[in-house]
């Protein structure tokens, strides 16, 4: 992960109908504009006839990204591309939402500090007070306690939306935020809001999935990180993982083991998103994992 | 796995309401009857207040299992035990049912030959002809081709049931047998018929689960071995496992990777059942894995 | 993990030459002294003819542990047992040693706070200053900065030994403490000092194991938690785990992935030790994992 | 795995000093010669400044591979490339070497039959007689029993070498062939002879590695598939995997569990080699796994 944070380096991501000549055209433009390819991934979806690529590059000499961008748009037009060139050294602005359980938050903050998650955390919002997180050094990150009062959930969400707008938030991470976002907000945040779903998805939906899993006597439990969509828990899957459990594990044990899975699955998904490694393919996510 | 096949060695399995003194009583009877404990597992289910144990033992001198059995029944009565003492050196009589796909069958036969699955295979039944399995050396095992003709599924099942009765079958393994057993037969075989469910259970049920998994863009696929019950695919889970997949994997790739998971999950479940390591706890299975 | 912290509950651990009657005798004493068995594990080592057991129990009524202890010693004598009865609700006194890298420390402190690691942390010692850990809330735990000056390593170790003695430390955790303990101290701490070895043991020993692993082009990296012995990195193994890596991973990437493995392997080993689930069997560790 | 066997489809693999313009040049030649890229992988080794790529393609209309090859050699010369274009629909000629244990052989034959391993098995050679494999249907594959008599190991190897030459063998798979190849033969077969090493490499070398692992009390065992080099067990690693073991596992249990790991690790390595997914990078192997 990570790599060259500091000096400018870029990720070009693109998708378009698959046909011969795409790579030739793309790599020619990159070469002619002085780009030095550092890592390249592509995927040809035979089912939908769609081509996807992510190319990471830097410039050996001057930063010629603006001329590259304008030259690239011509090629992109010819192939009907959806594309984006992003300077990975410019950190994305991230908002963390969290409820009472802080295991995912703790893990994200730890990785943010040690550089594994290169991002600009512009805020932490919780429906629980700062006191709930008293052992965490937020290190200057703004914290907003936005409690939910009966009948006033919509107002609370408006406040969150205000923060997203004002702080120019690019990615929202639901780090065990136990409130369902409204359809409206889910749609606004399409492709830039990541949730962690405890227990293995698809599988046990609804309340208390670990209790359901325990009642069913499963031998594996898991977690799924996915983009939030209006259709709750059905957004594109970014990452999943599992751990083995036995009949000895109580529902409480599953919750504890689940914490470990959740934190690592969510952190991986966030890292890949930040690095531009996740591209949507309809209801699915292509992940060019590092 | 395995261990001492050949000379007599026994597995005592029991369950009863949990209360002090069970282990003391059980181990006293074993000791007084000359049993030498080789392996012992127990589980106290705090939720239901039930005690479960499996104790593997042999006799240093004479086989005193019949006196042990009669002495044990007194202790068992006091504690309201469900119990069983089985000589593991007497191989269980197993019937394998299989449809076209032979990967689970191949794995089971391989492990049967090399001693990993100590059992007496008394028959292989398929709704596909012997020719479908032409590369397999059945090594004298009776093979019955019982095709299913339209409207005559019930008759075919009666033939299977006849085989089960006549050959005194103790365990039926559905090694990718793609026919649903009737409620009646499922009930008759309760706790002694193991199925392998492709894809991860619970999760994708119904037809073509790998296609469903592919359409959903999952990052893990799995398999579940479980006892057959009248409630299809909802029987007690014995074993599960998963493997990682990516966006590159087509539905056909998932099927291929699924084969590897299915064969190892089913073989493990069968091995544990044969060794008396699986005890039912309501709708769940306690597995004292080795 | 965890379970019933708060009210007294006990772990009896024992080992002795294997012969018939041990379990009968042990469970009789427990029963007659009012012990209610909650969990029981045993292992018969056929190679060395040694019996090992761990029995977790509580008392339904009064705490009769002192009478149990005295009654038990008679039985223990008959069987030549090494044994111990410990009240798990009395937290063990633990000293954490750490150098610059704080990932294991962070994980241990997190699990200590949320109750996964039930222990009494009586001190954190580092050869690096408090400033190195400035983002950590030590929450009142004494911190000692014991730098190592050239030629004065022995003196520094004496200070550590002093802390161990004065604070009645029962377990020392080397949470990525990069200094080799002297033979003397290793021997004094035999069976109560846990180290985490980065990279997979046995395998790459010596300096910079991740660089060695990278140079070798391995496809898996791992970590090993083990008891410290005078023979560096050769102590009894408590837990190991691995993760997949590819040719894309630089040595720095291996270090990063290694951090995740190290922290979870060390935390698991510490949890099992605290719960009395690890029993030494010569140079090996028996782990009755939960 | 697999995919389009049947109609011609090609894998271009290449490596060269990394500099801007490689991908542009390569993809231009492919495009101008009618190649339709199906899958593409590349890797820029920052340490050695070397570029590696594998591009899988077919032709929508006529097979223009011969003109492509000649056009490609010009581009290749400019960049100092080592390269190869191979028609994946032309099966590689493979020789299997095996000793007494047949678990890897059984797995390879099974996957060969069901199409997972698309190859032309031109022979099976063993130092054990055909009777040792009596349950296997070799399905017309030539079998040679080449026993090793005292003092005549070199002669036996000459016979193997003769078979390799006469049958134009492209890949030799040591499917648990327990004889060490001579330096000479190892050098001749560099990069086209795959071995499976039981136990985890690096780690336990020498005789009876599972016994060593058992004596050490490891919690994981593994297997490594690697290219054979004159330096025994030190060849480039293609694939590794592990499984969890406990103190309950005897050395014999490790051997049994090891069989499962060995067969799947070897089969994966062979599949990737056949698909041209493994490229040597000095002493390491780049694996563009599917």
CSV table of N, CA, C and O in Angstrom, one decimal, chain B residues 22-123:
chain,number,residue,atom,x,y,z
B,22,UNK,N,-21.4,-34.8,36.9
B,22,UNK,CA,-21.5,-35.6,35.7
B,22,UNK,C,-20.2,-36.2,35.4
B,22,UNK,O,-20.0,-37.5,35.2
B,23,UNK,N,-19.2,-35.4,35.2
B,23,UNK,CA,-17.8,-35.9,34.8
B,23,UNK,C,-17.3,-36.9,35.9
B,23,UNK,O,-16.7,-37.9,35.5
B,24,UNK,N,-17.5,-36.5,37.1
B,24,UNK,CA,-17.1,-37.4,38.2
B,24,UNK,C,-17.7,-38.8,38.0
B,24,UNK,O,-17.0,-39.9,38.1
B,25,UNK,N,-19.0,-38.8,37.8
B,25,UNK,CA,-19.7,-40.1,37.7
B,25,UNK,C,-19.3,-40.9,36.4
B,25,UNK,O,-19.0,-42.1,36.5
B,26,UNK,N,-19.2,-40.2,35.3
B,26,UNK,CA,-18.8,-40.8,34.1
B,26,UNK,C,-17.4,-41.4,34.1
B,26,UNK,O,-17.1,-42.5,33.8
B,27,UNK,N,-16.5,-40.6,34.6
B,27,UNK,CA,-15.1,-41.0,34.6
B,27,UNK,C,-14.9,-42.1,35.6
B,27,UNK,O,-14.0,-43.0,35.5
B,28,UNK,N,-15.7,-42.1,36.7
B,28,UNK,CA,-15.6,-43.2,37.7
B,28,UNK,C,-16.0,-44.6,37.0
B,28,UNK,O,-15.3,-45.6,37.1
B,29,UNK,N,-17.1,-44.6,36.3
B,29,UNK,CA,-17.5,-45.8,35.6
B,29,UNK,C,-16.5,-46.2,34.6
B,29,UNK,O,-16.1,-47.4,34.5
B,30,UNK,N,-16.0,-45.3,33.9
B,30,UNK,CA,-15.0,-45.7,32.9
B,30,UNK,C,-13.7,-46.3,33.6
B,30,UNK,O,-13.2,-47.3,33.1
B,31,UNK,N,-13.3,-45.6,34.6
B,31,UNK,CA,-12.1,-46.1,35.3
B,31,UNK,C,-12.3,-47.5,35.9
B,31,UNK,O,-11.5,-48.4,35.7
B,32,UNK,N,-13.5,-47.6,36.6
B,32,UNK,CA,-13.8,-48.9,37.2
B,32,UNK,C,-13.9,-50.1,36.3
B,32,UNK,O,-13.8,-51.2,36.6
B,33,UNK,N,-14.2,-49.7,35.0
B,33,UNK,CA,-14.4,-50.8,34.0
B,33,UNK,C,-13.1,-50.9,33.1
B,33,UNK,O,-13.2,-51.5,32.0
B,34,UNK,N,-12.0,-50.3,33.5
B,34,UNK,CA,-10.8,-50.6,32.8
B,34,UNK,C,-10.5,-49.7,31.6
B,34,UNK,O,-9.6,-50.0,30.8
B,35,UNK,N,-11.4,-48.7,31.4
B,35,UNK,CA,-11.2,-47.9,30.2
B,35,UNK,C,-10.0,-46.9,30.4
B,35,UNK,O,-9.8,-46.3,31.4
B,36,UNK,N,-9.2,-46.8,29.3
B,36,UNK,CA,-8.1,-45.9,29.3
B,36,UNK,C,-8.4,-44.8,28.3
B,36,UNK,O,-8.5,-45.0,27.1
B,37,UNK,N,-8.6,-43.6,28.9
B,37,UNK,CA,-9.1,-42.4,28.1
B,37,UNK,C,-8.0,-42.0,27.2
B,37,UNK,O,-6.8,-41.7,27.6
B,38,UNK,N,-8.3,-41.8,25.9
B,38,UNK,CA,-7.3,-41.4,24.9
B,38,UNK,C,-7.5,-39.9,24.5
B,38,UNK,O,-6.6,-39.2,24.2
B,39,UNK,N,-8.7,-39.5,24.5
B,39,UNK,CA,-9.0,-38.1,24.1
B,39,UNK,C,-10.4,-37.8,24.7
B,39,UNK,O,-11.3,-38.7,24.7
B,40,UNK,N,-10.5,-36.6,25.2
B,40,UNK,CA,-11.8,-36.3,25.8
B,40,UNK,C,-12.1,-34.8,25.5
B,40,UNK,O,-11.3,-33.9,25.5
B,41,UNK,N,-13.4,-34.6,25.2
B,41,UNK,CA,-13.9,-33.3,24.9
B,41,UNK,C,-15.2,-33.1,25.5
B,41,UNK,O,-16.0,-34.0,25.5
B,42,UNK,N,-15.5,-31.9,26.1
B,42,UNK,CA,-16.8,-31.7,26.6
B,42,UNK,C,-17.2,-30.2,26.4
B,42,UNK,O,-16.4,-29.4,26.1
B,43,UNK,N,-18.5,-30.0,26.5
B,43,UNK,CA,-19.0,-28.6,26.3
B,43,UNK,C,-20.2,-28.4,27.1
B,43,UNK,O,-21.1,-29.3,27.2
B,44,UNK,N,-20.2,-27.3,27.9
B,44,UNK,CA,-21.3,-27.0,28.7
B,44,UNK,C,-22.0,-25.8,28.0
B,44,UNK,O,-21.5,-24.7,28.0
B,45,UNK,N,-23.2,-26.1,27.5
B,45,UNK,CA,-23.9,-25.0,26.8
B,45,UNK,C,-24.7,-24.2,27.9
B,45,UNK,O,-25.7,-24.6,28.4
B,46,UNK,N,-24.2,-23.0,28.1
B,46,UNK,CA,-24.7,-22.2,29.2
B,46,UNK,C,-26.1,-21.7,28.8
B,46,UNK,O,-27.0,-21.4,29.7
B,47,UNK,N,-26.4,-21.6,27.5
B,47,UNK,CA,-27.7,-21.1,27.1
B,47,UNK,C,-28.9,-22.1,27.4
B,47,UNK,O,-29.9,-21.7,27.9
B,48,UNK,N,-28.6,-23.4,27.1
B,48,UNK,CA,-29.6,-24.3,27.3
B,48,UNK,C,-29.4,-25.2,28.5
B,48,UNK,O,-30.3,-26.0,28.9
B,49,UNK,N,-28.3,-25.0,29.2
B,49,UNK,CA,-28.0,-25.8,30.4
B,49,UNK,C,-27.8,-27.2,30.1
B,49,UNK,O,-28.2,-28.1,30.8
B,50,UNK,N,-27.2,-27.5,29.0
B,50,UNK,CA,-26.9,-28.9,28.6
B,50,UNK,C,-25.5,-29.2,28.5
B,50,UNK,O,-24.6,-28.3,28.2
B,51,UNK,N,-25.2,-30.4,28.9
B,51,UNK,CA,-23.8,-30.9,29.0
B,51,UNK,C,-23.6,-31.9,27.8
B,51,UNK,O,-24.4,-32.7,27.6
B,52,UNK,N,-22.5,-31.8,27.1
B,52,UNK,CA,-22.1,-32.7,26.0
B,52,UNK,C,-20.7,-33.2,26.2
B,52,UNK,O,-19.8,-32.4,26.6
B,53,UNK,N,-20.5,-34.4,25.9
B,53,UNK,CA,-19.1,-34.9,26.0
B,53,UNK,C,-18.9,-36.0,24.9
B,53,UNK,O,-19.8,-36.7,24.5
B,54,UNK,N,-17.6,-36.1,24.6
B,54,UNK,CA,-17.2,-37.2,23.7
B,54,UNK,C,-15.9,-37.7,24.4
B,54,UNK,O,-15.0,-36.9,24.6
B,55,UNK,N,-15.8,-39.0,24.7
B,55,UNK,CA,-14.6,-39.5,25.3
B,55,UNK,C,-14.2,-40.7,24.5
B,55,UNK,O,-15.0,-41.7,24.3
B,56,UNK,N,-13.0,-40.7,24.0
B,56,UNK,CA,-12.4,-41.8,23.2
B,56,UNK,C,-11.5,-42.6,24.2
B,56,UNK,O,-10.7,-42.1,24.9
B,57,UNK,N,-11.7,-43.9,24.1
B,57,UNK,CA,-10.9,-44.7,25.1
B,57,UNK,C,-10.7,-46.1,24.5
B,57,UNK,O,-11.3,-46.5,23.5
B,58,UNK,N,-9.8,-46.8,25.1
B,58,UNK,CA,-9.6,-48.3,24.7
B,58,UNK,C,-9.4,-49.0,26.1
B,58,UNK,O,-9.5,-48.4,27.1
B,59,UNK,N,-9.2,-50.3,25.9
B,59,UNK,CA,-9.0,-51.1,27.1
B,59,UNK,C,-7.5,-51.6,27.1
B,59,UNK,O,-7.1,-52.1,26.0
B,60,UNK,N,-6.8,-51.4,28.2
B,60,UNK,CA,-5.4,-51.9,28.1
B,60,UNK,C,-5.4,-53.4,28.0
B,60,UNK,O,-4.6,-53.9,27.3
B,61,UNK,N,-6.2,-54.1,28.8
B,61,UNK,CA,-6.2,-55.5,28.7
B,61,UNK,C,-7.4,-56.0,27.9
B,61,UNK,O,-7.5,-55.7,26.7
B,62,UNK,N,-8.3,-56.8,28.6
B,62,UNK,CA,-9.5,-57.3,27.9
B,62,UNK,C,-10.5,-56.2,27.5
B,62,UNK,O,-10.5,-55.2,28.2
B,63,UNK,N,-11.2,-56.5,26.5
B,63,UNK,CA,-12.3,-55.6,26.1
B,63,UNK,C,-13.4,-55.8,27.1
B,63,UNK,O,-14.1,-56.9,27.1
B,64,UNK,N,-13.7,-54.8,27.9
B,64,UNK,CA,-14.7,-54.9,28.9
B,64,UNK,C,-15.9,-54.0,28.5
B,64,UNK,O,-16.6,-53.5,29.4
B,65,UNK,N,-16.1,-53.8,27.2
B,65,UNK,CA,-17.1,-52.9,26.8
B,65,UNK,C,-18.5,-53.3,27.1
B,65,UNK,O,-19.4,-52.4,27.4
B,66,UNK,N,-18.8,-54.6,27.2
B,66,UNK,CA,-20.2,-54.9,27.5
B,66,UNK,C,-20.5,-54.7,29.0
B,66,UNK,O,-21.6,-54.2,29.3
B,67,UNK,N,-19.6,-55.0,29.8
B,67,UNK,CA,-19.8,-54.7,31.2
B,67,UNK,C,-19.9,-53.2,31.4
B,67,UNK,O,-20.7,-52.6,32.2
B,68,UNK,N,-19.0,-52.5,30.7
B,68,UNK,CA,-19.0,-51.0,30.8
B,68,UNK,C,-20.4,-50.5,30.4
B,68,UNK,O,-21.0,-49.6,31.1
B,69,UNK,N,-20.9,-51.0,29.3
B,69,UNK,CA,-22.2,-50.5,28.8
B,69,UNK,C,-23.3,-50.7,29.9
B,69,UNK,O,-24.1,-49.8,30.1
B,70,UNK,N,-23.3,-51.9,30.5
B,70,UNK,CA,-24.4,-52.1,31.4
B,70,UNK,C,-24.2,-51.3,32.7
B,70,UNK,O,-25.1,-50.7,33.2
B,71,UNK,N,-23.0,-51.1,33.1
B,71,UNK,CA,-22.7,-50.2,34.3
B,71,UNK,C,-23.1,-48.8,34.0
B,71,UNK,O,-23.5,-48.0,34.8
B,72,UNK,N,-22.7,-48.4,32.7
B,72,UNK,CA,-22.9,-47.0,32.4
B,72,UNK,C,-24.4,-46.7,32.3
B,72,UNK,O,-24.8,-45.5,32.7
B,73,UNK,N,-25.2,-47.6,32.0
B,73,UNK,CA,-26.7,-47.2,31.8
B,73,UNK,C,-27.3,-46.8,33.2
B,73,UNK,O,-28.2,-46.0,33.2
B,74,UNK,N,-26.7,-47.3,34.3
B,74,UNK,CA,-27.2,-46.8,35.6
B,74,UNK,C,-26.9,-45.4,35.8
B,74,UNK,O,-27.8,-44.6,36.1
B,75,UNK,N,-25.6,-45.0,35.6
B,75,UNK,CA,-25.2,-43.6,35.7
B,75,UNK,C,-26.0,-42.8,34.8
B,75,UNK,O,-26.4,-41.7,35.1
B,76,UNK,N,-26.1,-43.3,33.6
B,76,UNK,CA,-26.8,-42.5,32.5
B,76,UNK,C,-28.3,-42.1,33.0
B,76,UNK,O,-28.8,-41.0,32.8
B,77,UNK,N,-28.9,-43.1,33.6
B,77,UNK,CA,-30.3,-42.9,34.0
B,77,UNK,C,-30.4,-41.8,35.0
B,77,UNK,O,-31.2,-40.9,35.0
B,78,UNK,N,-29.4,-41.8,36.0
B,78,UNK,CA,-29.5,-40.8,37.0
B,78,UNK,C,-29.4,-39.4,36.5
B,78,UNK,O,-30.0,-38.5,37.0
B,79,UNK,N,-28.6,-39.3,35.4
B,79,UNK,CA,-28.4,-37.9,34.9
B,79,UNK,C,-29.3,-37.6,33.7
B,79,UNK,O,-29.2,-36.5,33.1
B,80,UNK,N,-30.2,-38.6,33.3
B,80,UNK,CA,-31.0,-38.3,32.2
B,80,UNK,C,-30.3,-38.2,30.9
B,80,UNK,O,-30.6,-37.3,30.0
B,81,UNK,N,-29.3,-39.0,30.7
B,81,UNK,CA,-28.4,-38.9,29.5
B,81,UNK,C,-29.0,-39.5,28.3
B,81,UNK,O,-29.6,-40.6,28.3
B,82,UNK,N,-28.7,-38.9,27.2
B,82,UNK,CA,-28.7,-39.6,25.9
B,82,UNK,C,-27.3,-40.0,25.6
B,82,UNK,O,-26.4,-39.1,25.7
B,83,UNK,N,-27.1,-41.2,25.3
B,83,UNK,CA,-25.7,-41.6,25.2
B,83,UNK,C,-25.5,-42.8,24.2
B,83,UNK,O,-26.4,-43.4,23.8
B,84,UNK,N,-24.2,-43.0,23.8
B,84,UNK,CA,-23.9,-44.0,22.9
B,84,UNK,C,-22.4,-44.4,23.1
B,84,UNK,O,-21.6,-43.5,23.2
B,85,UNK,N,-22.2,-45.7,23.0
B,85,UNK,CA,-20.8,-46.1,23.0
B,85,UNK,C,-20.6,-46.9,21.8
B,85,UNK,O,-21.3,-47.9,21.5
B,86,UNK,N,-19.6,-46.5,21.0
B,86,UNK,CA,-19.5,-47.1,19.7
B,86,UNK,C,-18.0,-47.6,19.5
B,86,UNK,O,-17.1,-46.8,19.9
B,87,UNK,N,-17.8,-48.8,19.0
B,87,UNK,CA,-16.5,-49.2,18.7
B,87,UNK,C,-16.0,-48.7,17.4
B,87,UNK,O,-16.6,-49.0,16.3
B,88,UNK,N,-15.1,-47.7,17.4
B,88,UNK,CA,-14.6,-47.1,16.2
B,88,UNK,C,-13.9,-48.0,15.2
B,88,UNK,O,-13.8,-47.7,14.1
B,89,UNK,N,-13.5,-49.1,15.7
B,89,UNK,CA,-12.8,-50.1,14.8
B,89,UNK,C,-13.8,-50.8,13.9
B,89,UNK,O,-13.4,-51.5,13.0
B,90,UNK,N,-15.1,-50.8,14.3
B,90,UNK,CA,-16.1,-51.4,13.4
B,90,UNK,C,-16.6,-50.3,12.5
B,90,UNK,O,-17.2,-49.3,12.9
B,91,UNK,N,-16.2,-50.5,11.2
B,91,UNK,CA,-16.5,-49.4,10.3
B,91,UNK,C,-18.0,-49.2,10.0
B,91,UNK,O,-18.7,-50.1,10.0
B,92,UNK,N,-18.3,-47.9,9.9
B,92,UNK,CA,-19.7,-47.6,9.6
B,92,UNK,C,-20.0,-47.9,8.1
B,92,UNK,O,-19.2,-47.8,7.3
B,93,UNK,N,-21.3,-48.3,7.9
B,93,UNK,CA,-21.7,-48.7,6.6
B,93,UNK,C,-22.3,-47.4,5.9
B,93,UNK,O,-23.2,-46.8,6.3
B,94,UNK,N,-21.6,-47.0,4.8
B,94,UNK,CA,-21.9,-45.7,4.2
B,94,UNK,C,-22.4,-45.9,2.7
B,94,UNK,O,-21.8,-46.7,2.0
B,95,UNK,N,-23.4,-45.1,2.4
B,95,UNK,CA,-23.9,-45.1,1.0
B,95,UNK,C,-23.6,-43.7,0.4
B,95,UNK,O,-23.9,-42.7,1.0
B,96,UNK,N,-23.0,-43.7,-0.8
B,96,UNK,CA,-22.7,-42.4,-1.5
B,96,UNK,C,-23.7,-42.2,-2.6
B,96,UNK,O,-23.9,-43.0,-3.4
B,97,UNK,N,-24.3,-41.0,-2.6
B,97,UNK,CA,-25.2,-40.6,-3.6
B,97,UNK,C,-24.6,-39.5,-4.4
B,97,UNK,O,-24.0,-38.5,-3.8
B,98,UNK,N,-24.6,-39.6,-5.8
B,98,UNK,CA,-23.9,-38.6,-6.6
B,98,UNK,C,-24.7,-38.4,-7.9
B,98,UNK,O,-25.3,-39.4,-8.4
B,99,UNK,N,-24.6,-37.2,-8.4
B,99,UNK,CA,-25.2,-36.9,-9.7
B,99,UNK,C,-24.0,-36.8,-10.7
B,99,UNK,O,-23.1,-37.6,-10.6
B,100,UNK,N,-24.1,-35.9,-11.6
B,100,UNK,CA,-23.1,-35.8,-12.7
B,100,UNK,C,-21.7,-35.5,-12.2
B,100,UNK,O,-20.7,-36.1,-12.5
B,101,UNK,N,-21.6,-34.4,-11.4
B,101,UNK,CA,-20.3,-33.9,-10.9
B,101,UNK,C,-19.6,-34.8,-9.9
B,101,UNK,O,-20.2,-35.2,-8.9
B,102,UNK,N,-18.4,-35.2,-10.2
B,102,UNK,CA,-17.8,-36.3,-9.5
B,102,UNK,C,-16.7,-35.8,-8.5
B,102,UNK,O,-15.9,-36.7,-8.0
B,103,UNK,N,-16.5,-34.5,-8.4
B,103,UNK,CA,-15.3,-34.1,-7.6
B,103,UNK,C,-15.4,-34.5,-6.1
B,103,UNK,O,-14.4,-34.8,-5.6
B,104,UNK,N,-16.6,-34.4,-5.5
B,104,UNK,CA,-16.7,-34.9,-4.1
B,104,UNK,C,-16.5,-36.4,-4.0
B,104,UNK,O,-15.8,-36.9,-3.1
B,105,UNK,N,-17.1,-37.1,-5.0
B,105,UNK,CA,-17.0,-38.6,-5.0
B,105,UNK,C,-15.5,-38.9,-5.1
B,105,UNK,O,-15.0,-39.8,-4.4
B,106,UNK,N,-14.8,-38.3,-6.0
B,106,UNK,CA,-13.4,-38.6,-6.3
B,106,UNK,C,-12.6,-38.4,-5.0
B,106,UNK,O,-11.7,-39.2,-4.6
B,107,UNK,N,-12.9,-37.3,-4.3
B,107,UNK,CA,-12.1,-37.0,-3.1
B,107,UNK,C,-12.4,-38.0,-2.0
B,107,UNK,O,-11.5,-38.4,-1.2
B,108,UNK,N,-13.7,-38.4,-1.8
B,108,UNK,CA,-14.1,-39.3,-0.8
B,108,UNK,C,-13.5,-40.7,-1.1
B,108,UNK,O,-12.9,-41.3,-0.1
B,109,UNK,N,-13.5,-41.1,-2.3
B,109,UNK,CA,-12.9,-42.4,-2.6
B,109,UNK,C,-11.4,-42.4,-2.4
B,109,UNK,O,-10.8,-43.4,-1.9
B,110,UNK,N,-10.8,-41.3,-2.7
B,110,UNK,CA,-9.3,-41.2,-2.5
B,110,UNK,C,-9.0,-41.3,-1.0
B,110,UNK,O,-8.1,-42.1,-0.6
B,111,UNK,N,-9.7,-40.6,-0.2
B,111,UNK,CA,-9.5,-40.6,1.2
B,111,UNK,C,-9.9,-41.9,1.9
B,111,UNK,O,-9.3,-42.3,2.9
B,112,UNK,N,-10.9,-42.6,1.3
B,112,UNK,CA,-11.3,-43.9,1.8
B,112,UNK,C,-10.1,-44.9,1.5
B,112,UNK,O,-9.8,-45.6,2.4
B,113,UNK,N,-9.5,-44.8,0.3
B,113,UNK,CA,-8.4,-45.7,0.0
B,113,UNK,C,-7.2,-45.5,0.9
B,113,UNK,O,-6.6,-46.5,1.3
B,114,UNK,N,-6.9,-44.3,1.1
B,114,UNK,CA,-5.6,-44.1,1.9
B,114,UNK,C,-5.9,-44.1,3.4
B,114,UNK,O,-5.0,-43.8,4.2
B,115,UNK,N,-7.1,-44.4,3.8
B,115,UNK,CA,-7.4,-44.6,5.2
B,115,UNK,C,-7.8,-43.3,6.0
B,115,UNK,O,-8.1,-43.4,7.2
B,116,UNK,N,-7.9,-42.2,5.3
B,116,UNK,CA,-8.3,-41.0,6.0
B,116,UNK,C,-9.8,-41.1,6.4
B,116,UNK,O,-10.2,-40.5,7.4
B,117,UNK,N,-10.6,-41.7,5.6
B,117,UNK,CA,-12.0,-42.0,5.9
B,117,UNK,C,-12.2,-43.4,6.1
B,117,UNK,O,-12.3,-44.2,5.2
B,118,UNK,N,-12.1,-43.8,7.4
B,118,UNK,CA,-12.3,-45.2,7.8
B,118,UNK,C,-13.8,-45.5,7.8
B,118,UNK,O,-14.5,-45.2,8.7
B,119,UNK,N,-14.2,-46.2,6.7
B,119,UNK,CA,-15.6,-46.5,6.6
B,119,UNK,C,-15.8,-47.7,5.6
B,119,UNK,O,-14.8,-48.1,4.9
B,120,UNK,N,-17.0,-48.3,5.6
B,120,UNK,CA,-17.3,-49.4,4.8
B,120,UNK,C,-18.3,-48.9,3.7
B,120,UNK,O,-19.4,-48.7,4.0
B,121,UNK,N,-17.8,-48.6,2.5
B,121,UNK,CA,-18.7,-48.0,1.5
B,121,UNK,C,-19.5,-49.2,0.9
B,121,UNK,O,-19.0,-50.0,0.2
B,122,UNK,N,-20.8,-49.2,1.2
B,122,UNK,CA,-21.6,-50.4,0.8
B,122,UNK,C,-22.3,-50.1,-0.5
B,122,UNK,O,-23.1,-51.0,-1.0
B,123,UNK,N,-22.1,-48.9,-1.1
B,123,UNK,CA,-22.8,-48.7,-2.3
B,123,UNK,C,-22.6,-47.3,-2.8
B,123,UNK,O,-22.3,-46.3,-2.0
